[in-house]
Amino acid sequence: MRISVIHGPNLNLLGVREPDVYGRVTLAEIDRRIDELAAELGVEVTCVQHNCEGAIIDAIQQAGCNADGIVINPAGYTHTSVAIHDALKAVVIPAIEVHLSNILAREEWRHRSMTALACEGVIGGLGVDSYLLALRGIVALGEAGS
Ligand code: DQA
């Protein structure tokens, strides 16, 4: 099984970006933990990070051709992007949305996720564990579907 992990804008700054909200863990460390779990689960994972909406859409479309599932943290685009929503709808593979923080416990404008409407599920508020649980979830979905 092949899983595509897509990190959205500003997540390349994890470690130094608002550590009171996102903690001190870097994106490289998150990807390392994802790779470790993927090896344990016996699945192939590729992790990419993009700051631009179009590049995220390209990554989703590519995953639609090459992968069996998507784990995505659309970051700031979560709350605004019709185009990422539509890309997730356009591909036939399932996606799980991830957030490091609990977006429902933050500013009101973060409470709405446009992209989650196109996902099978959402996991948030658990830091790096949000990603690890989402990976387990997408693998379980794939196994249930196959
Ligand atoms: C985030 C939450 C978003 O609201 C924010 O814009 C981010 C990160 C999270 O992982 O908690 O960039 O997606």
CSV table of C-alpha atoms and ligand atoms in Angstrom, one decimal:
chain,number,residue,atom,x,y,z
A,1,MET,CA,0.0,0.0,0.0
A,2,ARG,CA,1.3,3.5,-0.9
A,3,ILE,CA,0.3,6.5,1.2
A,4,SER,CA,1.0,10.2,0.3
A,5,VAL,CA,1.5,12.6,3.2
A,6,ILE,CA,1.1,16.2,2.2
A,7,HIS,CA,2.1,19.1,4.5
A,8,GLY,CA,0.7,22.5,3.7
A,9,PRO,CA,2.1,26.1,4.1
A,10,ASN,CA,4.3,27.2,6.9
A,11,LEU,CA,4.7,23.7,8.3
A,12,ASN,CA,8.4,23.8,7.1
A,13,LEU,CA,8.8,26.3,9.9
A,14,LEU,CA,7.7,23.8,12.6
A,15,GLY,CA,10.2,23.9,15.5
A,16,VAL,CA,10.5,27.7,15.5
A,17,ARG,CA,6.9,28.7,14.4
A,18,GLU,CA,4.6,29.6,17.4
A,19,PRO,CA,6.1,26.8,19.6
A,20,ASP,CA,3.4,27.6,22.3
A,21,VAL,CA,0.8,26.3,19.7
A,22,TYR,CA,2.7,23.8,17.6
A,23,GLY,CA,5.5,22.6,20.0
A,24,ARG,CA,9.2,22.3,19.2
A,25,VAL,CA,9.0,19.3,16.9
A,26,THR,CA,10.4,19.9,13.4
A,27,LEU,CA,8.9,18.7,10.2
A,28,ALA,CA,11.9,16.5,9.6
A,29,GLU,CA,11.2,14.8,12.9
A,30,ILE,CA,7.5,14.4,12.1
A,31,ASP,CA,8.5,12.8,8.7
A,32,ARG,CA,11.0,10.5,10.5
A,33,ARG,CA,8.3,9.3,12.9
A,34,ILE,CA,5.9,8.8,10.0
A,35,ASP,CA,8.6,6.7,8.1
A,36,GLU,CA,9.2,4.7,11.2
A,37,LEU,CA,5.5,3.8,11.6
A,38,ALA,CA,5.2,3.1,7.9
A,39,ALA,CA,8.0,0.6,8.1
A,40,GLU,CA,6.2,-1.0,11.1
A,41,LEU,CA,2.9,-1.2,9.2
A,42,GLY,CA,4.6,-2.4,6.1
A,43,VAL,CA,3.4,0.4,3.9
A,44,GLU,CA,5.2,2.8,1.6
A,45,VAL,CA,5.0,6.5,2.4
A,46,THR,CA,6.1,9.7,0.7
A,47,CYS,CA,6.1,13.0,2.5
A,48,VAL,CA,6.0,16.4,0.8
A,49,GLN,CA,5.6,19.9,2.0
A,50,HIS,CA,4.4,22.8,-0.2
A,51,ASN,CA,3.7,26.4,0.6
A,52,CYS,CA,1.7,27.0,-2.6
A,53,GLU,CA,-1.9,26.0,-3.2
A,54,GLY,CA,-1.2,24.9,-6.8
A,55,ALA,CA,1.6,22.6,-5.7
A,56,ILE,CA,-0.6,21.0,-3.1
A,57,ILE,CA,-3.2,20.4,-5.7
A,58,ASP,CA,-0.6,18.8,-8.0
A,59,ALA,CA,0.5,16.6,-5.2
A,60,ILE,CA,-3.1,15.4,-4.6
A,61,GLN,CA,-3.6,14.7,-8.3
A,62,GLN,CA,-0.3,12.8,-8.4
A,63,ALA,CA,-1.3,10.8,-5.4
A,64,GLY,CA,-4.6,10.0,-7.2
A,65,CYS,CA,-2.5,8.2,-9.8
A,66,ASN,CA,0.3,6.7,-7.6
A,67,ALA,CA,-1.1,6.1,-4.1
A,68,ASP,CA,-3.8,4.3,-2.2
A,69,GLY,CA,-4.5,7.1,0.3
A,70,ILE,CA,-3.7,10.6,1.4
A,71,VAL,CA,-2.9,12.1,4.8
A,72,ILE,CA,-3.0,15.8,4.5
A,73,ASN,CA,-2.5,18.8,6.7
A,74,PRO,CA,-3.7,21.7,4.5
A,75,ALA,CA,-2.6,24.1,7.3
A,76,GLY,CA,-3.9,27.7,6.5
A,77,TYR,CA,-5.6,26.5,3.4
A,78,THR,CA,-7.9,24.3,5.5
A,79,HIS,CA,-10.1,27.3,6.2
A,80,THR,CA,-10.2,28.8,2.7
A,81,SER,CA,-9.4,26.5,-0.2
A,82,VAL,CA,-12.2,25.5,-2.4
A,83,ALA,CA,-9.6,24.3,-4.9
A,84,ILE,CA,-7.9,21.8,-2.5
A,85,HIS,CA,-11.4,20.6,-1.4
A,86,ASP,CA,-12.2,20.0,-5.1
A,87,ALA,CA,-8.8,18.2,-5.8
A,88,LEU,CA,-9.5,15.9,-2.8
A,89,LYS,CA,-13.0,15.2,-4.3
A,90,ALA,CA,-11.6,14.7,-7.7
A,91,VAL,CA,-9.3,11.8,-6.8
A,92,VAL,CA,-10.9,8.4,-6.0
A,93,ILE,CA,-8.6,7.5,-3.1
A,94,PRO,CA,-9.5,8.3,0.5
A,95,ALA,CA,-7.9,11.2,2.5
A,96,ILE,CA,-7.6,11.9,6.2
A,97,GLU,CA,-7.1,15.5,7.4
A,98,VAL,CA,-4.6,16.2,10.1
A,99,HIS,CA,-4.0,19.1,12.4
A,100,LEU,CA,-1.3,19.4,15.1
A,101,SER,CA,-3.4,21.8,17.1
A,102,ASN,CA,-7.1,21.5,18.0
A,103,ILE,CA,-8.6,24.0,15.5
A,104,LEU,CA,-11.9,23.9,17.4
A,105,ALA,CA,-10.3,25.3,20.5
A,106,ARG,CA,-8.7,28.2,18.6
A,107,GLU,CA,-10.0,31.3,16.9
A,108,GLU,CA,-13.5,31.0,15.6
A,109,TRP,CA,-12.4,31.4,11.9
A,110,ARG,CA,-10.3,28.2,12.3
A,111,HIS,CA,-13.4,26.2,13.3
A,112,ARG,CA,-14.5,25.7,9.8
A,113,SER,CA,-12.6,23.3,7.6
A,114,MET,CA,-13.5,23.5,3.9
A,115,THR,CA,-11.1,20.7,3.1
A,116,ALA,CA,-12.4,18.2,5.7
A,117,LEU,CA,-15.7,18.1,3.7
A,118,ALA,CA,-13.7,16.1,1.1
A,119,CYS,CA,-12.0,13.8,3.7
A,120,GLU,CA,-13.0,10.5,5.3
A,121,GLY,CA,-12.0,11.8,8.7
A,122,VAL,CA,-10.1,14.4,10.7
A,123,ILE,CA,-7.6,14.0,13.5
A,124,GLY,CA,-6.4,17.1,15.4
A,125,GLY,CA,-5.0,18.4,18.6
A,126,LEU,CA,-2.5,15.6,19.3
A,127,GLY,CA,0.7,17.1,17.8
A,128,VAL,CA,2.8,14.5,15.9
A,129,ASP,CA,0.4,11.8,17.1
A,130,SER,CA,-2.3,13.3,14.9
A,131,TYR,CA,-0.2,12.2,11.9
A,132,LEU,CA,0.6,8.8,13.3
A,133,LEU,CA,-3.1,8.1,14.1
A,134,ALA,CA,-4.1,9.3,10.6
A,135,LEU,CA,-1.6,7.0,9.0
A,136,ARG,CA,-3.0,4.1,11.0
A,137,GLY,CA,-6.5,5.2,9.9
A,138,ILE,CA,-5.8,5.5,6.2
A,139,VAL,CA,-4.1,2.1,6.2
A,140,ALA,CA,-7.1,0.6,8.0
A,141,LEU,CA,-9.4,2.2,5.4
A,142,GLY,CA,-7.3,0.7,2.6
A,143,GLU,CA,-7.3,-2.7,4.2
A,144,ALA,CA,-11.1,-2.6,4.7
A,145,GLY,CA,-11.6,-1.6,1.1
A,146,SER,CA,-9.3,-4.2,-0.5
B,1,DQA,C1,-2.8,23.7,11.4
B,1,DQA,C2,-4.0,24.6,11.9
B,1,DQA,C3,-4.3,25.7,10.9
B,1,DQA,O1,-5.3,26.5,11.4
B,1,DQA,C4,-3.0,26.6,10.8
B,1,DQA,O2,-3.3,27.5,9.8
B,1,DQA,C5,-1.8,25.8,10.5
B,1,DQA,C6,-1.6,24.5,11.1
B,1,DQA,C7,-2.4,22.6,12.5
B,1,DQA,O3,-1.7,21.7,12.1
B,1,DQA,O4,-2.7,22.7,13.7
B,1,DQA,O5,-1.0,26.2,9.7
B,1,DQA,O6,-3.2,23.0,10.3
